Amino acid sequence: MGILGIIAHHGYAVTAIVLFAAASGLPLPCSVVLLGAGAASHTVLKLWLVLPLAWGAAVLGDSLLYFGGKYTGWWLLSGLCRMSPNPENCIFRSAEYFYRRGPKTLLFAKFVPGLASMAAPLAGSLNMRFTRFLRMDALGVLGYVGSWMLGGYLFSAFINDIVRWVNELGHAVTVVVICLLLLYGAMYCISKLRARKYRRIERVSAASLHQRLQSEDPGKLVIIADVRSHGYYDPGGQRIKNSIRVEPSRLKEELVALREFMAPECEIYLYCSCIKDTTSVRIAHMLEQENCKTSVIEGGLKAWIKAGGAVEMVPSSDIEHLPRFE
């Protein structure tokens, strides 16, 4: 049974569940389901019922992510970007839409891949009032759901012809799907092979480094570099005590200043707050290409605090305040 067949038999439930789950962060084909629901509205479904049902389910899912972003902040955003090769970049690429366009981003967010699931928690983390979020998000979702469903309704005959054509081709379509899956598998393997270059990066646990620094000669030069992006800083932010700032987006310029610490007897440790220390490992590899030997503190700032390491407030000169859409 194809997607249209499933929608024809369980249309209202399938549409609502898929829209809610996708709005809650799961990677599901909303546009396909909405097109199918729109096409099925010619026969078994009622458009005046399935459209508000899909709209309400999507807004409800967005509202859950809004509160998740409001009360968990970067933790939820990092989780949503977990499958990205660079979770930190995934977050900030989405955040740029809000920085440039503000709350109006919600009006078109559903049409932008990646931003669709990030917009709601970003709005929460940036302290947008819920009533304002709900108003903007509801309009944006209505435009998204209405466009796809109306398209399915108007072009239902064409959609049914495509489904019939796919069913007639049968094995040929299966072969194409298998080829696409193999291509995806090959690309995945290539990305894994490319990631092997990061395995050579030396890592050290926060606990062992903290213990070592307590017992070593205080005159020995040890540099701990904070490579978190500026967006992680907001009033109340902390960093490892006496660590220096290395901005990932300006690494070449920062490298010039860092050169003075690159004496052979100097030890340099990097930390961030990313999942799997993504930014630290990437920066360590880039510095290694410049003949600068570094080590990554596993677990970053959280692991350091857990190990009992000293921290301090981020200096005001390093703070880049995030916009607050109150």
PDB file of N, CA, C and O in Angstrom, residues 196-269:
ATOM      1  N   ARG A 196      38.240  10.267   9.660  1.00  0.00           N
ATOM      2  CA  ARG A 196      39.326   9.531  10.305  1.00  0.00           C
ATOM      3  C   ARG A 196      40.509  10.438  10.624  1.00  0.00           C
ATOM      4  O   ARG A 196      41.296  10.152  11.533  1.00  0.00           O
ATOM      5  N   LYS A 197      40.642  11.522   9.858  1.00  0.00           N
ATOM      6  CA  LYS A 197      41.760  12.433  10.111  1.00  0.00           C
ATOM      7  C   LYS A 197      41.684  13.037  11.513  1.00  0.00           C
ATOM      8  O   LYS A 197      42.696  13.454  12.064  1.00  0.00           O
ATOM      9  N   TYR A 198      40.460  13.068  12.090  1.00  0.00           N
ATOM     10  CA  TYR A 198      40.307  13.636  13.425  1.00  0.00           C
ATOM     11  C   TYR A 198      40.681  12.647  14.529  1.00  0.00           C
ATOM     12  O   TYR A 198      40.817  13.027  15.686  1.00  0.00           O
ATOM     13  N   ARG A 199      40.822  11.361  14.161  1.00  0.00           N
ATOM     14  CA  ARG A 199      41.144  10.369  15.179  1.00  0.00           C
ATOM     15  C   ARG A 199      42.558  10.551  15.731  1.00  0.00           C
ATOM     16  O   ARG A 199      42.871  10.081  16.814  1.00  0.00           O
ATOM     17  N   ARG A 200      43.399  11.195  14.954  1.00  0.00           N
ATOM     18  CA  ARG A 200      44.778  11.388  15.392  1.00  0.00           C
ATOM     19  C   ARG A 200      44.889  12.487  16.446  1.00  0.00           C
ATOM     20  O   ARG A 200      45.930  12.619  17.095  1.00  0.00           O
ATOM     21  N   ILE A 201      43.839  13.267  16.593  1.00  0.00           N
ATOM     22  CA  ILE A 201      43.884  14.367  17.554  1.00  0.00           C
ATOM     23  C   ILE A 201      43.989  13.803  18.972  1.00  0.00           C
ATOM     24  O   ILE A 201      43.212  12.941  19.371  1.00  0.00           O
ATOM     25  N   GLU A 202      44.939  14.290  19.705  1.00  0.00           N
ATOM     26  CA  GLU A 202      45.136  13.824  21.072  1.00  0.00           C
ATOM     27  C   GLU A 202      44.050  14.380  21.983  1.00  0.00           C
ATOM     28  O   GLU A 202      43.702  15.554  21.911  1.00  0.00           O
ATOM     29  N   ARG A 203      43.511  13.519  22.830  1.00  0.00           N
ATOM     30  CA  ARG A 203      42.461  13.918  23.759  1.00  0.00           C
ATOM     31  C   ARG A 203      42.917  13.648  25.184  1.00  0.00           C
ATOM     32  O   ARG A 203      43.661  12.692  25.435  1.00  0.00           O
ATOM     33  N   VAL A 204      42.426  14.445  26.096  1.00  0.00           N
ATOM     34  CA  VAL A 204      42.760  14.269  27.504  1.00  0.00           C
ATOM     35  C   VAL A 204      41.493  14.477  28.321  1.00  0.00           C
ATOM     36  O   VAL A 204      40.672  15.355  28.013  1.00  0.00           O
ATOM     37  N   SER A 205      41.294  13.669  29.339  1.00  0.00           N
ATOM     38  CA  SER A 205      40.102  13.827  30.167  1.00  0.00           C
ATOM     39  C   SER A 205      40.261  15.055  31.047  1.00  0.00           C
ATOM     40  O   SER A 205      41.367  15.426  31.462  1.00  0.00           O
ATOM     41  N   ALA A 206      39.137  15.693  31.329  1.00  0.00           N
ATOM     42  CA  ALA A 206      39.162  16.899  32.162  1.00  0.00           C
ATOM     43  C   ALA A 206      39.700  16.583  33.552  1.00  0.00           C
ATOM     44  O   ALA A 206      40.462  17.377  34.132  1.00  0.00           O
ATOM     45  N   ALA A 207      39.334  15.412  34.095  1.00  0.00           N
ATOM     46  CA  ALA A 207      39.779  15.044  35.443  1.00  0.00           C
ATOM     47  C   ALA A 207      41.290  14.871  35.501  1.00  0.00           C
ATOM     48  O   ALA A 207      41.947  15.362  36.432  1.00  0.00           O
ATOM     49  N   SER A 208      41.856  14.171  34.510  1.00  0.00           N
ATOM     50  CA  SER A 208      43.303  13.941  34.530  1.00  0.00           C
ATOM     51  C   SER A 208      44.074  15.239  34.314  1.00  0.00           C
ATOM     52  O   SER A 208      45.120  15.463  34.930  1.00  0.00           O
ATOM     53  N   LEU A 209      43.565  16.129  33.454  1.00  0.00           N
ATOM     54  CA  LEU A 209      44.240  17.401  33.227  1.00  0.00           C
ATOM     55  C   LEU A 209      44.195  18.261  34.486  1.00  0.00           C
ATOM     56  O   LEU A 209      45.197  18.880  34.880  1.00  0.00           O
ATOM     57  N   HIS A 210      43.038  18.284  35.125  1.00  0.00           N
ATOM     58  CA  HIS A 210      42.902  19.070  36.360  1.00  0.00           C
ATOM     59  C   HIS A 210      43.869  18.562  37.425  1.00  0.00           C
ATOM     60  O   HIS A 210      44.545  19.352  38.115  1.00  0.00           O
ATOM     61  N   GLN A 211      43.966  17.250  37.566  1.00  0.00           N
ATOM     62  CA  GLN A 211      44.871  16.675  38.551  1.00  0.00           C
ATOM     63  C   GLN A 211      46.324  16.972  38.206  1.00  0.00           C
ATOM     64  O   GLN A 211      47.136  17.289  39.089  1.00  0.00           O
ATOM     65  N   ARG A 212      46.659  16.878  36.913  1.00  0.00           N
ATOM     66  CA  ARG A 212      48.023  17.134  36.479  1.00  0.00           C
ATOM     67  C   ARG A 212      48.422  18.585  36.754  1.00  0.00           C
ATOM     68  O   ARG A 212      49.534  18.863  37.194  1.00  0.00           O
ATOM     69  N   LEU A 213      47.507  19.507  36.474  1.00  0.00           N
ATOM     70  CA  LEU A 213      47.820  20.920  36.689  1.00  0.00           C
ATOM     71  C   LEU A 213      48.002  21.245  38.164  1.00  0.00           C
ATOM     72  O   LEU A 213      48.708  22.199  38.511  1.00  0.00           O
ATOM     73  N   GLN A 214      47.354  20.463  39.045  1.00  0.00           N
ATOM     74  CA  GLN A 214      47.510  20.694  40.481  1.00  0.00           C
ATOM     75  C   GLN A 214      48.881  20.288  40.989  1.00  0.00           C
ATOM     76  O   GLN A 214      49.394  20.871  41.953  1.00  0.00           O
ATOM     77  N   SER A 215      49.492  19.310  40.318  1.00  0.00           N
ATOM     78  CA  SER A 215      50.760  18.772  40.808  1.00  0.00           C
ATOM     79  C   SER A 215      51.979  19.257  40.037  1.00  0.00           C
ATOM     80  O   SER A 215      53.098  19.098  40.495  1.00  0.00           O
ATOM     81  N   GLU A 216      51.781  19.841  38.852  1.00  0.00           N
ATOM     82  CA  GLU A 216      52.903  20.260  38.035  1.00  0.00           C
ATOM     83  C   GLU A 216      53.498  21.572  38.511  1.00  0.00           C
ATOM     84  O   GLU A 216      52.894  22.334  39.284  1.00  0.00           O
ATOM     85  N   ASP A 217      54.703  21.833  38.001  1.00  0.00           N
ATOM     86  CA  ASP A 217      55.408  23.078  38.308  1.00  0.00           C
ATOM     87  C   ASP A 217      54.580  24.262  37.828  1.00  0.00           C
ATOM     88  O   ASP A 217      54.257  24.353  36.638  1.00  0.00           O
ATOM     89  N   PRO A 218      54.213  25.189  38.722  1.00  0.00           N
ATOM     90  CA  PRO A 218      53.387  26.338  38.316  1.00  0.00           C
ATOM     91  C   PRO A 218      54.080  27.240  37.307  1.00  0.00           C
ATOM     92  O   PRO A 218      53.424  28.046  36.644  1.00  0.00           O
ATOM     93  N   GLY A 219      55.378  27.101  37.160  1.00  0.00           N
ATOM     94  CA  GLY A 219      56.103  27.938  36.202  1.00  0.00           C
ATOM     95  C   GLY A 219      56.030  27.408  34.783  1.00  0.00           C
ATOM     96  O   GLY A 219      56.412  28.117  33.837  1.00  0.00           O
ATOM     97  N   LYS A 220      55.522  26.196  34.605  1.00  0.00           N
ATOM     98  CA  LYS A 220      55.422  25.620  33.265  1.00  0.00           C
ATOM     99  C   LYS A 220      54.291  26.284  32.495  1.00  0.00           C
ATOM    100  O   LYS A 220      53.200  26.503  33.038  1.00  0.00           O
ATOM    101  N   LEU A 221      54.568  26.588  31.244  1.00  0.00           N
ATOM    102  CA  LEU A 221      53.584  27.301  30.427  1.00  0.00           C
ATOM    103  C   LEU A 221      52.521  26.342  29.899  1.00  0.00           C
ATOM    104  O   LEU A 221      52.811  25.433  29.121  1.00  0.00           O
ATOM    105  N   VAL A 222      51.289  26.526  30.352  1.00  0.00           N
ATOM    106  CA  VAL A 222      50.145  25.728  29.899  1.00  0.00           C
ATOM    107  C   VAL A 222      49.062  26.693  29.438  1.00  0.00           C
ATOM    108  O   VAL A 222      48.663  27.601  30.173  1.00  0.00           O
ATOM    109  N   ILE A 223      48.605  26.518  28.210  1.00  0.00           N
ATOM    110  CA  ILE A 223      47.569  27.375  27.632  1.00  0.00           C
ATOM    111  C   ILE A 223      46.290  26.564  27.461  1.00  0.00           C
ATOM    112  O   ILE A 223      46.294  25.483  26.855  1.00  0.00           O
ATOM    113  N   ILE A 224      45.192  27.051  28.013  1.00  0.00           N
ATOM    114  CA  ILE A 224      43.873  26.449  27.791  1.00  0.00           C
ATOM    115  C   ILE A 224      43.072  27.439  26.960  1.00  0.00           C
ATOM    116  O   ILE A 224      42.855  28.580  27.380  1.00  0.00           O
ATOM    117  N   ALA A 225      42.666  27.016  25.772  1.00  0.00           N
ATOM    118  CA  ALA A 225      41.999  27.914  24.824  1.00  0.00           C
ATOM    119  C   ALA A 225      40.523  27.575  24.686  1.00  0.00           C
ATOM    120  O   ALA A 225      40.152  26.422  24.461  1.00  0.00           O
ATOM    121  N   ASP A 226      39.696  28.580  24.829  1.00  0.00           N
ATOM    122  CA  ASP A 226      38.242  28.474  24.682  1.00  0.00           C
ATOM    123  C   ASP A 226      37.900  28.716  23.217  1.00  0.00           C
ATOM    124  O   ASP A 226      38.063  29.824  22.709  1.00  0.00           O
ATOM    125  N   VAL A 227      37.437  27.682  22.511  1.00  0.00           N
ATOM    126  CA  VAL A 227      37.143  27.821  21.079  1.00  0.00           C
ATOM    127  C   VAL A 227      35.649  27.798  20.800  1.00  0.00           C
ATOM    128  O   VAL A 227      35.211  27.558  19.666  1.00  0.00           O
ATOM    129  N   ARG A 228      34.832  28.030  21.823  1.00  0.00           N
ATOM    130  CA  ARG A 228      33.389  28.133  21.587  1.00  0.00           C
ATOM    131  C   ARG A 228      33.098  29.364  20.743  1.00  0.00           C
ATOM    132  O   ARG A 228      33.788  30.378  20.842  1.00  0.00           O
ATOM    133  N   SER A 229      32.070  29.276  19.934  1.00  0.00           N
ATOM    134  CA  SER A 229      31.678  30.441  19.146  1.00  0.00           C
ATOM    135  C   SER A 229      31.096  31.500  20.061  1.00  0.00           C
ATOM    136  O   SER A 229      30.560  31.201  21.130  1.00  0.00           O
ATOM    137  N   HIS A 230      31.163  32.762  19.655  1.00  0.00           N
ATOM    138  CA  HIS A 230      30.706  33.859  20.494  1.00  0.00           C
ATOM    139  C   HIS A 230      29.241  33.714  20.884  1.00  0.00           C
ATOM    140  O   HIS A 230      28.828  34.182  21.930  1.00  0.00           O
ATOM    141  N   GLY A 231      28.450  33.083  20.017  1.00  0.00           N
ATOM    142  CA  GLY A 231      27.034  32.974  20.312  1.00  0.00           C
ATOM    143  C   GLY A 231      26.737  32.200  21.575  1.00  0.00           C
ATOM    144  O   GLY A 231      25.647  32.285  22.123  1.00  0.00           O
ATOM    145  N   TYR A 232      27.704  31.399  22.062  1.00  0.00           N
ATOM    146  CA  TYR A 232      27.458  30.672  23.292  1.00  0.00           C
ATOM    147  C   TYR A 232      27.567  31.580  24.513  1.00  0.00           C
ATOM    148  O   TYR A 232      27.270  31.172  25.615  1.00  0.00           O
ATOM    149  N   TYR A 233      28.066  32.772  24.295  1.00  0.00           N
ATOM    150  CA  TYR A 233      28.249  33.687  25.409  1.00  0.00           C
ATOM    151  C   TYR A 233      27.028  34.586  25.575  1.00  0.00           C
ATOM    152  O   TYR A 233      26.537  35.159  24.637  1.00  0.00           O
ATOM    153  N   ASP A 234      26.587  34.715  26.768  1.00  0.00           N
ATOM    154  CA  ASP A 234      25.509  35.612  27.128  1.00  0.00           C
ATOM    155  C   ASP A 234      25.738  35.944  28.603  1.00  0.00           C
ATOM    156  O   ASP A 234      26.517  35.250  29.263  1.00  0.00           O
ATOM    157  N   PRO A 235      25.131  36.964  29.143  1.00  0.00           N
ATOM    158  CA  PRO A 235      25.361  37.304  30.548  1.00  0.00           C
ATOM    159  C   PRO A 235      25.237  36.082  31.453  1.00  0.00           C
ATOM    160  O   PRO A 235      24.295  35.304  31.349  1.00  0.00           O
ATOM    161  N   GLY A 236      26.215  35.915  32.348  1.00  0.00           N
ATOM    162  CA  GLY A 236      26.221  34.763  33.241  1.00  0.00           C
ATOM    163  C   GLY A 236      27.032  33.610  32.715  1.00  0.00           C
ATOM    164  O   GLY A 236      27.171  32.585  33.396  1.00  0.00           O
ATOM    165  N   GLY A 237      27.598  33.719  31.506  1.00  0.00           N
ATOM    166  CA  GLY A 237      28.389  32.646  30.929  1.00  0.00           C
ATOM    167  C   GLY A 237      29.700  32.448  31.670  1.00  0.00           C
ATOM    168  O   GLY A 237      30.278  33.390  32.213  1.00  0.00           O
ATOM    169  N   GLN A 238      30.170  31.203  31.706  1.00  0.00           N
ATOM    170  CA  GLN A 238      31.410  30.883  32.380  1.00  0.00           C
ATOM    171  C   GLN A 238      32.432  30.316  31.406  1.00  0.00           C
ATOM    172  O   GLN A 238      32.090  29.872  30.312  1.00  0.00           O
ATOM    173  N   ARG A 239      33.681  30.322  31.824  1.00  0.00           N
ATOM    174  CA  ARG A 239      34.744  29.676  31.068  1.00  0.00           C
ATOM    175  C   ARG A 239      35.763  29.127  32.065  1.00  0.00           C
ATOM    176  O   ARG A 239      35.733  29.469  33.255  1.00  0.00           O
ATOM    177  N   ILE A 240      36.670  28.278  31.582  1.00  0.00           N
ATOM    178  CA  ILE A 240      37.723  27.754  32.441  1.00  0.00           C
ATOM    179  C   ILE A 240      38.617  28.913  32.891  1.00  0.00           C
ATOM    180  O   ILE A 240      38.987  29.770  32.082  1.00  0.00           O
ATOM    181  N   LYS A 241      38.938  28.926  34.153  1.00  0.00           N
ATOM    182  CA  LYS A 241      39.701  30.037  34.712  1.00  0.00           C
ATOM    183  C   LYS A 241      41.046  30.209  33.998  1.00  0.00           C
ATOM    184  O   LYS A 241      41.761  29.236  33.766  1.00  0.00           O
ATOM    185  N   ASN A 242      41.335  31.451  33.646  1.00  0.00           N
ATOM    186  CA  ASN A 242      42.589  31.844  32.982  1.00  0.00           C
ATOM    187  C   ASN A 242      42.727  31.297  31.557  1.00  0.00           C
ATOM    188  O   ASN A 242      43.821  31.306  31.001  1.00  0.00           O
ATOM    189  N   SER A 243      41.623  30.802  30.971  1.00  0.00           N
ATOM    190  CA  SER A 243      41.708  30.348  29.578  1.00  0.00           C
ATOM    191  C   SER A 243      41.704  31.564  28.654  1.00  0.00           C
ATOM    192  O   SER A 243      41.235  32.642  29.020  1.00  0.00           O
ATOM    193  N   ILE A 244      42.254  31.379  27.454  1.00  0.00           N
ATOM    194  CA  ILE A 244      42.297  32.470  26.488  1.00  0.00           C
ATOM    195  C   ILE A 244      41.244  32.239  25.417  1.00  0.00           C
ATOM    196  O   ILE A 244      40.700  31.153  25.287  1.00  0.00           O
ATOM    197  N   ARG A 245      40.950  33.264  24.672  1.00  0.00           N
ATOM    198  CA  ARG A 245      39.899  33.217  23.660  1.00  0.00           C
ATOM    199  C   ARG A 245      40.490  32.944  22.280  1.00  0.00           C
ATOM    200  O   ARG A 245      41.419  33.620  21.846  1.00  0.00           O
ATOM    201  N   VAL A 246      39.971  31.933  21.577  1.00  0.00           N
ATOM    202  CA  VAL A 246      40.323  31.677  20.177  1.00  0.00           C
ATOM    203  C   VAL A 246      39.021  31.562  19.411  1.00  0.00           C
ATOM    204  O   VAL A 246      38.259  30.617  19.609  1.00  0.00           O
ATOM    205  N   GLU A 247      38.719  32.526  18.573  1.00  0.00           N
ATOM    206  CA  GLU A 247      37.456  32.572  17.818  1.00  0.00           C
ATOM    207  C   GLU A 247      37.557  31.662  16.588  1.00  0.00           C
ATOM    208  O   GLU A 247      38.374  31.896  15.700  1.00  0.00           O
ATOM    209  N   PRO A 248      36.747  30.585  16.510  1.00  0.00           N
ATOM    210  CA  PRO A 248      36.826  29.644  15.390  1.00  0.00           C
ATOM    211  C   PRO A 248      36.643  30.285  14.022  1.00  0.00           C
ATOM    212  O   PRO A 248      37.296  29.897  13.053  1.00  0.00           O
ATOM    213  N   SER A 249      35.756  31.274  13.916  1.00  0.00           N
ATOM    214  CA  SER A 249      35.481  31.894  12.616  1.00  0.00           C
ATOM    215  C   SER A 249      36.600  32.826  12.165  1.00  0.00           C
ATOM    216  O   SER A 249      36.612  33.282  11.025  1.00  0.00           O
ATOM    217  N   ARG A 250      37.554  33.130  13.071  1.00  0.00           N
ATOM    218  CA  ARG A 250      38.676  34.006  12.723  1.00  0.00           C
ATOM    219  C   ARG A 250      39.991  33.317  13.062  1.00  0.00           C
ATOM    220  O   ARG A 250      40.929  33.934  13.564  1.00  0.00           O
ATOM    221  N   LEU A 251      40.063  32.015  12.763  1.00  0.00           N
ATOM    222  CA  LEU A 251      41.202  31.230  13.221  1.00  0.00           C
ATOM    223  C   LEU A 251      42.527  31.724  12.650  1.00  0.00           C
ATOM    224  O   LEU A 251      43.537  31.769  13.352  1.00  0.00           O
ATOM    225  N   LYS A 252      42.554  32.098  11.376  1.00  0.00           N
ATOM    226  CA  LYS A 252      43.818  32.538  10.770  1.00  0.00           C
ATOM    227  C   LYS A 252      44.354  33.777  11.468  1.00  0.00           C
ATOM    228  O   LYS A 252      45.546  33.897  11.728  1.00  0.00           O
ATOM    229  N   GLU A 253      43.463  34.721  11.770  1.00  0.00           N
ATOM    230  CA  GLU A 253      43.897  35.918  12.473  1.00  0.00           C
ATOM    231  C   GLU A 253      44.300  35.589  13.916  1.00  0.00           C
ATOM    232  O   GLU A 253      45.297  36.105  14.424  1.00  0.00           O
ATOM    233  N   GLU A 254      43.525  34.712  14.558  1.00  0.00           N
ATOM    234  CA  GLU A 254      43.830  34.338  15.929  1.00  0.00           C
ATOM    235  C   GLU A 254      45.143  33.571  16.007  1.00  0.00           C
ATOM    236  O   GLU A 254      45.862  33.623  17.011  1.00  0.00           O
ATOM    237  N   LEU A 255      45.465  32.843  14.940  1.00  0.00           N
ATOM    238  CA  LEU A 255      46.684  32.045  14.911  1.00  0.00           C
ATOM    239  C   LEU A 255      47.924  32.916  15.059  1.00  0.00           C
ATOM    240  O   LEU A 255      48.911  32.519  15.691  1.00  0.00           O
ATOM    241  N   VAL A 256      47.881  34.105  14.477  1.00  0.00           N
ATOM    242  CA  VAL A 256      49.012  35.026  14.575  1.00  0.00           C
ATOM    243  C   VAL A 256      49.282  35.375  16.040  1.00  0.00           C
ATOM    244  O   VAL A 256      50.427  35.349  16.515  1.00  0.00           O
ATOM    245  N   ALA A 257      48.188  35.660  16.772  1.00  0.00           N
ATOM    246  CA  ALA A 257      48.342  35.991  18.187  1.00  0.00           C
ATOM    247  C   ALA A 257      48.747  34.775  19.008  1.00  0.00           C
ATOM    248  O   ALA A 257      49.451  34.885  20.021  1.00  0.00           O
ATOM    249  N   LEU A 258      48.322  33.585  18.567  1.00  0.00           N
ATOM    250  CA  LEU A 258      48.601  32.361  19.310  1.00  0.00           C
ATOM    251  C   LEU A 258      50.045  31.905  19.137  1.00  0.00           C
ATOM    252  O   LEU A 258      50.563  31.154  19.951  1.00  0.00           O
ATOM    253  N   ARG A 259      50.702  32.362  18.081  1.00  0.00           N
ATOM    254  CA  ARG A 259      52.063  31.931  17.783  1.00  0.00           C
ATOM    255  C   ARG A 259      53.018  32.153  18.952  1.00  0.00           C
ATOM    256  O   ARG A 259      53.941  31.369  19.153  1.00  0.00           O
ATOM    257  N   GLU A 260      52.802  33.191  19.705  1.00  0.00           N
ATOM    258  CA  GLU A 260      53.720  33.506  20.790  1.00  0.00           C
ATOM    259  C   GLU A 260      53.707  32.447  21.883  1.00  0.00           C
ATOM    260  O   GLU A 260      54.626  32.357  22.691  1.00  0.00           O
ATOM    261  N   PHE A 261      52.634  31.615  21.890  1.00  0.00           N
ATOM    262  CA  PHE A 261      52.555  30.564  22.904  1.00  0.00           C
ATOM    263  C   PHE A 261      53.018  29.212  22.368  1.00  0.00           C
ATOM    264  O   PHE A 261      52.863  28.215  23.045  1.00  0.00           O
ATOM    265  N   MET A 262      53.549  29.180  21.158  1.00  0.00           N
ATOM    266  CA  MET A 262      53.847  27.913  20.513  1.00  0.00           C
ATOM    267  C   MET A 262      55.274  27.418  20.750  1.00  0.00           C
ATOM    268  O   MET A 262      55.852  26.737  19.933  1.00  0.00           O
ATOM    269  N   ALA A 263      55.855  27.776  21.847  1.00  0.00           N
ATOM    270  CA  ALA A 263      57.180  27.262  22.172  1.00  0.00           C
ATOM    271  C   ALA A 263      57.086  25.751  22.398  1.00  0.00           C
ATOM    272  O   ALA A 263      56.045  25.248  22.835  1.00  0.00           O
ATOM    273  N   PRO A 264      58.157  25.010  22.107  1.00  0.00           N
ATOM    274  CA  PRO A 264      58.106  23.542  22.223  1.00  0.00           C
ATOM    275  C   PRO A 264      57.673  23.056  23.600  1.00  0.00           C
ATOM    276  O   PRO A 264      57.035  22.022  23.718  1.00  0.00           O
ATOM    277  N   GLU A 265      58.069  23.801  24.656  1.00  0.00           N
ATOM    278  CA  GLU A 265      57.752  23.350  26.009  1.00  0.00           C
ATOM    279  C   GLU A 265      56.349  23.747  26.454  1.00  0.00           C
ATOM    280  O   GLU A 265      55.920  23.421  27.548  1.00  0.00           O
ATOM    281  N   CYS A 266      55.613  24.456  25.593  1.00  0.00           N
ATOM    282  CA  CYS A 266      54.262  24.913  25.939  1.00  0.00           C
ATOM    283  C   CYS A 266      53.235  23.836  25.606  1.00  0.00           C
ATOM    284  O   CYS A 266      53.305  23.183  24.564  1.00  0.00           O
ATOM    285  N   GLU A 267      52.268  23.652  26.512  1.00  0.00           N
ATOM    286  CA  GLU A 267      51.171  22.718  26.272  1.00  0.00           C
ATOM    287  C   GLU A 267      49.903  23.524  26.001  1.00  0.00           C
ATOM    288  O   GLU A 267      49.585  24.445  26.753  1.00  0.00           O
ATOM    289  N   ILE A 268      49.189  23.166  24.927  1.00  0.00           N
ATOM    290  CA  ILE A 268      47.970  23.891  24.551  1.00  0.00           C
ATOM    291  C   ILE A 268      46.792  22.916  24.565  1.00  0.00           C
ATOM    292  O   ILE A 268      46.841  21.856  23.940  1.00  0.00           O
ATOM    293  N   TYR A 269      45.744  23.292  25.295  1.00  0.00           N
ATOM    294  CA  TYR A 269      44.544  22.467  25.388  1.00  0.00           C
ATOM    295  C   TYR A 269      43.346  23.278  24.904  1.00  0.00           C
ATOM    296  O   TYR A 269      43.209  24.462  25.233  1.00  0.00           O
TER     297      TYR A 269
END
